[in-house]
Amino acid sequence: MKKIVLTVGLLVGLLKGVYAQTTNDKEAYEKRKLKIEEVNLVSGYYGQDGNNSAVTGGLGTEKLSDFANSIDLKLSFIDRKSRQHFINADFNIDHYTSASSDNIDPLTISSASRSDTHVYPSLSWTVKDDATRTSRGLSYSYSTEYDYQSHGFNVNFAKISKDNNREFSLKAGAFFDTWMAILPSELRPAGYGSAAEGDRDPVAYKPRNSYNLALSLSQVINKRLQLLVTVEPAFQQGLLSTPYHRVYFTDGSHTVEKLPGSRFKLPVGVRLSYFLGDKVILRGFYRFYADDWGMKAHTANFEATYKITPFVSVSPFYRFHNQTAVRYFNAYGKHGPTEAYYTSDYDISGFTSHFVGTGIRLAPPGGLFGIKQWHSVELRYGHYLRSTGMVGNSVTLAMKLK
């Protein structure tokens, strides 16, 4: 309850600050109607395959496909104090199939999570005040799929320096999740449900709460170089293991994954953007990550955007990632039966990955195909390769209307 009260207090405080000066200078008010800034439509496909499924204890198919669509609507208006208000409504829907999830209950034709639809809308509001060089905002997000629901709250604040060369921003968020604890068929106690349609036996529901803070400082070094530094501590508590992930021990027995009920994460990142003449923009990003489960990770991303013409550009990119395993990870059949925590989920194992691809963007001045409102379209392809053998491919099509 304290956490909910704290979140509501932050939201009320932010709203109070936004409206603290709305009663004066009515005579200076210039009526500005609500207008559409832009509409973004994004469709994407992702497919992967491998042989380290956590559902079957670290062996078996990781084949998965995901088809995602989103629409993002940005509105704006100016109030009596000449402050700009931005309203952003975002609706996302994914449909995925997971071959490994069918092994939660191999005796049925299809398990509860073999395929699912994930829906996650969000709504945000930001107020930009040029007089004080500040921006304030808040947002709410909701996420649901078959075995999971989440409510998210965020507040943000940013201030720009007098010369517009420096900006400090702060964002705080809290997410309250509820998970359905689906168990593998052979490990369910008597009377415990499968969560399948038509099964009236009960299934346990477990909470998972997450608290995030993001601090960032951006600085214009010179007319060609910009720097951004971010620190994003996060804390989670509740059900952090996945109950339908099996773990096999050295003595041949098996049970479900068990992990600690809390986790503290600390990512620190640096981003550089360099404008090399009128045609080339170079972007680099590095992030260091550590948590109290023993994982450490390094991620480096590089992207170069080259303008073939003023209206056509290509953006090849490459991302390198390396991480160590959490101290509770071990492969199939390698855990000792006396260990307190155990997992065979290769997403939190030690591995190296590479993600390489390119994008092409078209943005003619008169709009695409003579349609003035169709501002731009971008197509991106990426190939993912993990040292554990998992391979993935993604294709994304993004359109902007203004």
GROMACS .gro file of C-alpha atoms in nm:
model
  402
    1MET     CA    1   0.000   0.000   0.000
    2LYS     CA    2   0.288   0.239   0.078
    3LYS     CA    3   0.416   0.194  -0.279
    4ILE     CA    4   0.077   0.276  -0.429
    5VAL     CA    5   0.043   0.585  -0.206
    6LEU     CA    6   0.394   0.698  -0.305
    7THR     CA    7   0.313   0.660  -0.676
    8VAL     CA    8  -0.015   0.848  -0.647
    9GLY     CA    9   0.163   1.120  -0.448
   10LEU     CA   10   0.419   1.166  -0.724
   11LEU     CA   11   0.145   1.192  -0.986
   12VAL     CA   12  -0.055   1.446  -0.784
   13GLY     CA   13   0.261   1.650  -0.718
   14LEU     CA   14   0.343   1.659  -1.085
   15LEU     CA   15  -0.009   1.764  -1.180
   16LYS     CA   16   0.003   2.038  -0.917
   17GLY     CA   17   0.325   2.171  -1.066
   18VAL     CA   18   0.182   2.162  -1.416
   19TYR     CA   19  -0.121   2.372  -1.320
   20ALA     CA   20   0.037   2.597  -1.059
   21GLN     CA   21   0.037   2.904  -1.283
   22THR     CA   22  -0.275   2.868  -1.494
   23THR     CA   23  -0.485   3.153  -1.351
   24ASN     CA   24  -0.299   3.460  -1.477
   25ASP     CA   25  -0.247   3.645  -1.804
   26LYS     CA   26  -0.579   3.548  -1.959
   27GLU     CA   27  -0.559   3.852  -2.181
   28ALA     CA   28  -0.239   3.713  -2.336
   29TYR     CA   29  -0.407   3.385  -2.422
   30GLU     CA   30  -0.400   3.293  -2.786
   31LYS     CA   31  -0.640   3.015  -2.871
   32ARG     CA   32  -0.462   2.718  -3.032
   33LYS     CA   33  -0.670   2.417  -3.126
   34LEU     CA   34  -0.575   2.061  -3.056
   35LYS     CA   35  -0.388   1.935  -3.359
   36ILE     CA   36  -0.237   1.610  -3.476
   37GLU     CA   37   0.142   1.629  -3.473
   38GLU     CA   38   0.205   1.288  -3.628
   39VAL     CA   39   0.083   0.931  -3.655
   40ASN     CA   40   0.329   0.641  -3.654
   41LEU     CA   41   0.237   0.295  -3.780
   42VAL     CA   42   0.479   0.009  -3.719
   43SER     CA   43   0.456  -0.358  -3.819
   44GLY     CA   44   0.722  -0.612  -3.737
   45TYR     CA   45   0.795  -0.983  -3.762
   46TYR     CA   46   1.046  -1.173  -3.549
   47GLY     CA   47   1.133  -1.540  -3.574
   48GLN     CA   48   1.392  -1.748  -3.386
   49ASP     CA   49   1.507  -2.105  -3.341
   50GLY     CA   50   1.749  -2.285  -3.112
   51ASN     CA   51   1.786  -2.587  -2.887
   52ASN     CA   52   1.799  -2.461  -2.528
   53SER     CA   53   1.437  -2.424  -2.418
   54ALA     CA   54   1.388  -2.335  -2.052
   55VAL     CA   55   1.047  -2.510  -2.055
   56THR     CA   56   1.220  -2.848  -2.097
   57GLY     CA   57   1.512  -2.774  -1.866
   58GLY     CA   58   1.767  -2.634  -2.112
   59LEU     CA   59   1.716  -2.880  -2.399
   60GLY     CA   60   1.463  -2.868  -2.683
   61THR     CA   61   1.323  -2.625  -2.934
   62GLU     CA   62   1.328  -2.248  -2.884
   63LYS     CA   63   1.129  -2.192  -3.204
   64LEU     CA   64   0.918  -1.880  -3.173
   65SER     CA   65   0.746  -1.636  -3.408
   66ASP     CA   66   0.601  -1.298  -3.323
   67PHE     CA   67   0.397  -1.063  -3.541
   68ALA     CA   68   0.364  -0.715  -3.387
   69ASN     CA   69   0.168  -0.404  -3.484
   70SER     CA   70   0.146  -0.063  -3.324
   71ILE     CA   71  -0.017   0.274  -3.384
   72ASP     CA   72   0.114   0.586  -3.213
   73LEU     CA   73  -0.091   0.910  -3.218
   74LYS     CA   74   0.071   1.239  -3.107
   75LEU     CA   75  -0.148   1.544  -3.038
   76SER     CA   76  -0.056   1.892  -2.918
   77PHE     CA   77  -0.209   2.225  -2.813
   78ILE     CA   78  -0.094   2.552  -2.650
   79ASP     CA   79  -0.252   2.677  -2.326
   80ARG     CA   80  -0.310   3.027  -2.185
   81LYS     CA   81   0.050   3.047  -2.060
   82SER     CA   82   0.188   2.960  -2.404
   83ARG     CA   83   0.297   2.619  -2.283
   84GLN     CA   84   0.290   2.330  -2.525
   85HIS     CA   85   0.094   2.021  -2.423
   86PHE     CA   86   0.167   1.689  -2.593
   87ILE     CA   87  -0.068   1.391  -2.566
   88ASN     CA   88   0.056   1.056  -2.689
   89ALA     CA   89  -0.173   0.754  -2.729
   90ASP     CA   90  -0.006   0.427  -2.818
   91PHE     CA   91  -0.171   0.091  -2.893
   92ASN     CA   92   0.034  -0.227  -2.949
   93ILE     CA   93  -0.074  -0.581  -3.022
   94ASP     CA   94   0.151  -0.886  -3.070
   95HIS     CA   95   0.052  -1.238  -3.167
   96TYR     CA   96   0.313  -1.506  -3.105
   97THR     CA   97   0.354  -1.880  -3.120
   98SER     CA   98   0.603  -2.067  -2.900
   99ALA     CA   99   0.682  -2.428  -2.979
  100SER     CA  100   0.848  -2.489  -2.642
  101SER     CA  101   0.540  -2.372  -2.450
  102ASP     CA  102   0.353  -2.668  -2.596
  103ASN     CA  103   0.571  -2.884  -2.371
  104ILE     CA  104   0.426  -2.739  -2.050
  105ASP     CA  105   0.160  -3.005  -2.088
  106PRO     CA  106   0.276  -3.251  -2.357
  107LEU     CA  107  -0.025  -3.478  -2.302
  108THR     CA  108  -0.266  -3.217  -2.436
  109ILE     CA  109  -0.301  -3.113  -2.799
  110SER     CA  110  -0.210  -2.755  -2.716
  111SER     CA  111  -0.092  -2.604  -2.390
  112ALA     CA  112  -0.225  -2.278  -2.248
  113SER     CA  113   0.065  -2.065  -2.375
  114ARG     CA  114   0.146  -2.229  -2.709
  115SER     CA  115   0.014  -1.920  -2.884
  116ASP     CA  116  -0.109  -1.597  -2.736
  117THR     CA  117  -0.198  -1.237  -2.807
  118HIS     CA  118  -0.027  -0.962  -2.612
  119VAL     CA  119  -0.203  -0.624  -2.594
  120TYR     CA  120  -0.033  -0.319  -2.437
  121PRO     CA  121  -0.178   0.032  -2.482
  122SER     CA  122  -0.036   0.344  -2.312
  123LEU     CA  123  -0.131   0.709  -2.268
  124SER     CA  124   0.106   0.993  -2.181
  125TRP     CA  125   0.085   1.368  -2.129
  126THR     CA  126   0.381   1.610  -2.139
  127VAL     CA  127   0.384   1.988  -2.081
  128LYS     CA  128   0.671   2.192  -2.224
  129ASP     CA  129   0.726   2.540  -2.080
  130ASP     CA  130   0.973   2.751  -2.282
  131ALA     CA  131   0.974   3.026  -2.015
  132THR     CA  132   1.121   2.794  -1.751
  133ARG     CA  133   1.291   2.562  -2.006
  134THR     CA  134   1.126   2.262  -1.840
  135SER     CA  135   0.909   1.967  -1.940
  136ARG     CA  136   0.688   1.763  -1.710
  137GLY     CA  137   0.485   1.458  -1.789
  138LEU     CA  138   0.311   1.146  -1.672
  139SER     CA  139   0.194   0.827  -1.835
  140TYR     CA  140  -0.004   0.512  -1.773
  141SER     CA  141   0.042   0.178  -1.948
  142TYR     CA  142  -0.146  -0.150  -1.940
  143SER     CA  143  -0.033  -0.489  -2.061
  144THR     CA  144  -0.218  -0.818  -2.078
  145GLU     CA  145  -0.183  -1.167  -2.222
  146TYR     CA  146  -0.312  -1.510  -2.123
  147ASP     CA  147  -0.116  -1.554  -1.797
  148TYR     CA  148  -0.010  -1.197  -1.719
  149GLN     CA  149  -0.144  -0.847  -1.646
  150SER     CA  150   0.046  -0.527  -1.570
  151HIS     CA  151  -0.034  -0.168  -1.473
  152GLY     CA  152   0.247   0.087  -1.519
  153PHE     CA  153   0.282   0.448  -1.397
  154ASN     CA  154   0.557   0.691  -1.499
  155VAL     CA  155   0.644   1.052  -1.423
  156ASN     CA  156   0.917   1.253  -1.597
  157PHE     CA  157   1.088   1.589  -1.570
  158ALA     CA  158   1.347   1.762  -1.790
  159LYS     CA  159   1.524   2.099  -1.785
  160ILE     CA  160   1.729   2.261  -2.062
  161SER     CA  161   2.015   2.506  -2.005
  162LYS     CA  162   1.989   2.872  -2.114
  163ASP     CA  163   2.207   2.813  -2.419
  164ASN     CA  164   2.010   2.495  -2.512
  165ASN     CA  165   2.332   2.293  -2.514
  166ARG     CA  166   2.260   2.084  -2.203
  167GLU     CA  167   1.957   1.892  -2.078
  168PHE     CA  168   1.898   1.697  -1.758
  169SER     CA  169   1.605   1.456  -1.739
  170LEU     CA  170   1.456   1.228  -1.475
  171LYS     CA  171   1.200   0.952  -1.517
  172ALA     CA  172   1.051   0.734  -1.244
  173GLY     CA  173   0.822   0.439  -1.300
  174ALA     CA  174   0.638   0.166  -1.110
  175PHE     CA  175   0.484  -0.147  -1.261
  176PHE     CA  176   0.246  -0.378  -1.075
  177ASP     CA  177   0.216  -0.719  -1.240
  178THR     CA  178   0.009  -1.030  -1.169
  179TRP     CA  179   0.122  -1.369  -1.304
  180MET     CA  180  -0.073  -1.692  -1.334
  181ALA     CA  181   0.151  -1.967  -1.192
  182ILE     CA  182   0.112  -2.237  -1.462
  183LEU     CA  183   0.303  -2.556  -1.368
  184PRO     CA  184   0.428  -2.842  -1.588
  185SER     CA  185   0.167  -3.117  -1.603
  186GLU     CA  186   0.369  -3.383  -1.412
  187LEU     CA  187   0.454  -3.141  -1.126
  188ARG     CA  188   0.102  -3.017  -1.042
  189PRO     CA  189  -0.031  -3.105  -0.695
  190ALA     CA  190  -0.364  -3.285  -0.679
  191GLY     CA  191  -0.646  -3.042  -0.759
  192TYR     CA  192  -0.414  -2.779  -0.915
  193GLY     CA  193  -0.545  -2.653  -1.249
  194SER     CA  194  -0.377  -2.649  -1.589
  195ALA     CA  195  -0.513  -2.302  -1.681
  196ALA     CA  196  -0.646  -2.456  -2.002
  197GLU     CA  197  -0.989  -2.349  -2.123
  198GLY     CA  198  -1.261  -2.554  -1.953
  199ASP     CA  199  -1.044  -2.664  -1.659
  200ARG     CA  200  -1.223  -2.546  -1.342
  201ASP     CA  201  -0.945  -2.642  -1.097
  202PRO     CA  202  -0.781  -2.333  -0.941
  203VAL     CA  203  -0.441  -2.188  -1.039
  204ALA     CA  204  -0.236  -1.959  -0.813
  205TYR     CA  205  -0.177  -1.593  -0.901
  206LYS     CA  206   0.150  -1.428  -0.796
  207PRO     CA  207   0.258  -1.059  -0.787
  208ARG     CA  208   0.567  -0.902  -0.941
  209ASN     CA  209   0.642  -0.533  -0.884
  210SER     CA  210   0.910  -0.330  -1.061
  211TYR     CA  211   1.045   0.017  -0.980
  212ASN     CA  212   1.261   0.204  -1.231
  213LEU     CA  213   1.451   0.531  -1.221
  214ALA     CA  214   1.625   0.685  -1.523
  215LEU     CA  215   1.863   0.981  -1.499
  216SER     CA  216   2.018   1.127  -1.813
  217LEU     CA  217   2.239   1.422  -1.904
  218SER     CA  218   2.284   1.530  -2.265
  219GLN     CA  219   2.548   1.780  -2.375
  220VAL     CA  220   2.628   1.942  -2.708
  221ILE     CA  221   3.009   1.922  -2.723
  222ASN     CA  222   3.036   2.119  -3.047
  223LYS     CA  223   2.834   2.164  -3.365
  224ARG     CA  224   2.919   1.808  -3.478
  225LEU     CA  225   2.929   1.606  -3.155
  226GLN     CA  226   2.656   1.532  -2.896
  227LEU     CA  227   2.691   1.324  -2.578
  228LEU     CA  228   2.428   1.151  -2.364
  229VAL     CA  229   2.497   0.973  -2.031
  230THR     CA  230   2.227   0.759  -1.864
  231VAL     CA  231   2.196   0.576  -1.531
  232GLU     CA  232   1.890   0.352  -1.491
  233PRO     CA  233   1.870   0.164  -1.157
  234ALA     CA  234   1.578  -0.078  -1.121
  235PHE     CA  235   1.443  -0.302  -0.846
  236GLN     CA  236   1.207  -0.599  -0.878
  237GLN     CA  237   1.033  -0.810  -0.616
  238GLY     CA  238   0.779  -1.091  -0.620
  239LEU     CA  239   0.762  -1.390  -0.853
  240LEU     CA  240   1.082  -1.355  -1.060
  241SER     CA  241   1.104  -1.718  -1.167
  242THR     CA  242   0.883  -1.880  -1.431
  243PRO     CA  243   0.688  -2.172  -1.275
  244TYR     CA  244   0.663  -2.375  -1.598
  245HIS     CA  245   1.042  -2.379  -1.652
  246ARG     CA  246   1.172  -2.723  -1.557
  247VAL     CA  247   1.510  -2.788  -1.390
  248TYR     CA  248   1.683  -3.131  -1.393
  249PHE     CA  249   1.924  -3.234  -1.116
  250THR     CA  250   2.233  -3.455  -1.113
  251ASP     CA  251   2.039  -3.737  -0.942
  252GLY     CA  252   1.785  -3.754  -1.228
  253SER     CA  253   1.499  -3.581  -1.043
  254HIS     CA  254   1.342  -3.258  -1.164
  255THR     CA  255   1.129  -2.969  -1.040
  256VAL     CA  256   1.037  -2.612  -1.144
  257GLU     CA  257   1.272  -2.315  -1.164
  258LYS     CA  258   1.338  -2.131  -0.836
  259LEU     CA  259   1.497  -1.785  -0.815
  260PRO     CA  260   1.526  -1.520  -0.540
  261GLY     CA  261   1.225  -1.293  -0.479
  262SER     CA  262   1.413  -0.969  -0.543
  263ARG     CA  263   1.662  -0.834  -0.796
  264PHE     CA  264   1.850  -0.504  -0.820
  265LYS     CA  265   1.976  -0.395  -1.162
  266LEU     CA  266   2.212  -0.111  -1.255
  267PRO     CA  267   2.265  -0.020  -1.624
  268VAL     CA  268   2.493   0.274  -1.713
  269GLY     CA  269   2.511   0.396  -2.072
  270VAL     CA  270   2.690   0.647  -2.294
  271ARG     CA  271   2.562   0.756  -2.636
  272LEU     CA  272   2.755   0.964  -2.892
  273SER     CA  273   2.619   1.121  -3.212
  274TYR     CA  274   2.863   1.268  -3.464
  275PHE     CA  275   2.751   1.466  -3.769
  276LEU     CA  276   3.013   1.401  -4.036
  277GLY     CA  277   2.923   1.661  -4.300
  278ASP     CA  278   2.578   1.688  -4.453
  279LYS     CA  279   2.541   1.325  -4.559
  280VAL     CA  280   2.670   1.108  -4.275
  281ILE     CA  281   2.561   1.070  -3.913
  282LEU     CA  282   2.749   0.827  -3.688
  283ARG     CA  283   2.583   0.699  -3.371
  284GLY     CA  284   2.752   0.490  -3.104
  285PHE     CA  285   2.619   0.348  -2.779
  286TYR     CA  286   2.780   0.154  -2.494
  287ARG     CA  287   2.608   0.012  -2.187
  288PHE     CA  288   2.744  -0.163  -1.881
  289TYR     CA  289   2.502  -0.371  -1.676
  290ALA     CA  290   2.534  -0.542  -1.337
  291ASP     CA  291   2.284  -0.696  -1.094
  292ASP     CA  292   2.286  -0.866  -0.754
  293TRP     CA  293   2.226  -1.210  -0.912
  294GLY     CA  294   2.583  -1.198  -1.037
  295MET     CA  295   2.527  -1.103  -1.401
  296LYS     CA  296   2.753  -0.849  -1.571
  297ALA     CA  297   2.704  -0.743  -1.932
  298HIS     CA  298   2.856  -0.517  -2.197
  299THR     CA  299   2.659  -0.393  -2.498
  300ALA     CA  300   2.801  -0.184  -2.782
  301ASN     CA  301   2.592  -0.056  -3.073
  302PHE     CA  302   2.706   0.131  -3.382
  303GLU     CA  303   2.491   0.279  -3.659
  304ALA     CA  304   2.589   0.493  -3.959
  305THR     CA  305   2.324   0.684  -4.152
  306TYR     CA  306   2.420   0.785  -4.506
  307LYS     CA  307   2.203   1.012  -4.721
  308ILE     CA  308   2.211   0.880  -5.079
  309THR     CA  309   1.997   1.178  -5.180
  310PRO     CA  310   1.838   1.445  -4.956
  311PHE     CA  311   1.531   1.220  -4.935
  312VAL     CA  312   1.676   0.866  -4.930
  313SER     CA  313   1.907   0.729  -4.661
  314VAL     CA  314   2.045   0.391  -4.556
  315SER     CA  315   2.143   0.295  -4.200
  316PRO     CA  316   2.357  -0.018  -4.152
  317PHE     CA  317   2.394  -0.116  -3.785
  318TYR     CA  318   2.575  -0.367  -3.564
  319ARG     CA  319   2.530  -0.458  -3.198
  320PHE     CA  320   2.763  -0.668  -2.985
  321HIS     CA  321   2.654  -0.811  -2.651
  322ASN     CA  322   2.835  -1.020  -2.392
  323GLN     CA  323   2.703  -1.130  -2.052
  324THR     CA  324   2.803  -1.359  -1.769
  325ALA     CA  325   2.557  -1.611  -1.622
  326VAL     CA  326   2.364  -1.546  -1.304
  327ARG     CA  327   2.504  -1.752  -1.016
  328TYR     CA  328   2.190  -1.973  -1.015
  329PHE     CA  329   2.224  -2.095  -1.375
  330ASN     CA  330   2.337  -2.440  -1.480
  331ALA     CA  331   2.274  -2.658  -1.785
  332TYR     CA  332   2.041  -2.958  -1.816
  333GLY     CA  333   2.112  -3.217  -1.544
  334LYS     CA  334   2.395  -3.014  -1.385
  335HIS     CA  335   2.222  -2.869  -1.077
  336GLY     CA  336   2.284  -3.029  -0.739
  337PRO     CA  337   1.964  -3.133  -0.552
  338THR     CA  338   2.069  -2.934  -0.241
  339GLU     CA  339   2.102  -2.595  -0.414
  340ALA     CA  340   1.874  -2.319  -0.281
  341TYR     CA  341   1.804  -2.157  -0.623
  342TYR     CA  342   1.827  -2.304  -0.973
  343THR     CA  343   1.747  -2.225  -1.335
  344SER     CA  344   1.836  -2.360  -1.680
  345ASP     CA  345   1.703  -2.055  -1.867
  346TYR     CA  346   1.967  -1.966  -2.129
  347ASP     CA  347   1.842  -1.604  -2.145
  348ILE     CA  348   2.027  -1.550  -1.815
  349SER     CA  349   2.322  -1.776  -1.898
  350GLY     CA  350   2.663  -1.656  -2.015
  351PHE     CA  351   2.676  -1.588  -2.390
  352THR     CA  352   2.791  -1.356  -2.666
  353SER     CA  353   2.554  -1.229  -2.934
  354HIS     CA  354   2.572  -1.031  -3.258
  355PHE     CA  355   2.289  -0.837  -3.421
  356VAL     CA  356   2.356  -0.694  -3.767
  357GLY     CA  357   2.133  -0.541  -4.031
  358THR     CA  358   2.036  -0.230  -4.219
  359GLY     CA  359   1.748   0.007  -4.280
  360ILE     CA  360   1.640   0.222  -4.573
  361ARG     CA  361   1.431   0.537  -4.526
  362LEU     CA  362   1.239   0.742  -4.781
  363ALA     CA  363   1.115   1.094  -4.697
  364PRO     CA  364   1.043   1.301  -5.012
  365PRO     CA  365   0.939   1.667  -4.953
  366GLY     CA  366   0.599   1.632  -5.125
  367GLY     CA  367   0.508   1.313  -4.943
  368LEU     CA  368   0.528   0.954  -5.061
  369PHE     CA  369   0.349   0.874  -5.390
  370GLY     CA  370   0.214   1.230  -5.401
  371ILE     CA  371   0.034   1.190  -5.067
  372LYS     CA  372   0.134   1.503  -4.874
  373GLN     CA  373   0.049   1.362  -4.529
  374TRP     CA  374   0.260   1.047  -4.583
  375HIS     CA  375   0.585   1.189  -4.446
  376SER     CA  376   0.821   0.889  -4.451
  377VAL     CA  377   0.859   0.512  -4.459
  378GLU     CA  378   1.144   0.297  -4.326
  379LEU     CA  379   1.219  -0.072  -4.371
  380ARG     CA  380   1.470  -0.243  -4.139
  381TYR     CA  381   1.606  -0.599  -4.137
  382GLY     CA  382   1.819  -0.755  -3.866
  383HIS     CA  383   1.990  -1.093  -3.814
  384TYR     CA  384   2.060  -1.216  -3.460
  385LEU     CA  385   2.313  -1.484  -3.365
  386ARG     CA  386   2.384  -1.608  -3.011
  387SER     CA  387   2.686  -1.819  -2.910
  388THR     CA  388   2.446  -2.079  -2.762
  389GLY     CA  389   2.327  -2.153  -3.118
  390MET     CA  390   2.005  -1.953  -3.117
  391VAL     CA  391   1.938  -1.763  -3.444
  392GLY     CA  392   1.677  -1.494  -3.506
  393ASN     CA  393   1.560  -1.266  -3.788
  394SER     CA  394   1.346  -0.952  -3.773
  395VAL     CA  395   1.178  -0.727  -4.030
  396THR     CA  396   1.020  -0.394  -3.936
  397LEU     CA  397   0.819  -0.151  -4.148
  398ALA     CA  398   0.758   0.196  -4.001
  399MET     CA  399   0.544   0.472  -4.156
  400LYS     CA  400   0.502   0.829  -4.037
  401LEU     CA  401   0.203   1.052  -4.122
  402LYS     CA  402   0.214   1.427  -4.044
   0.00000   0.00000   0.00000
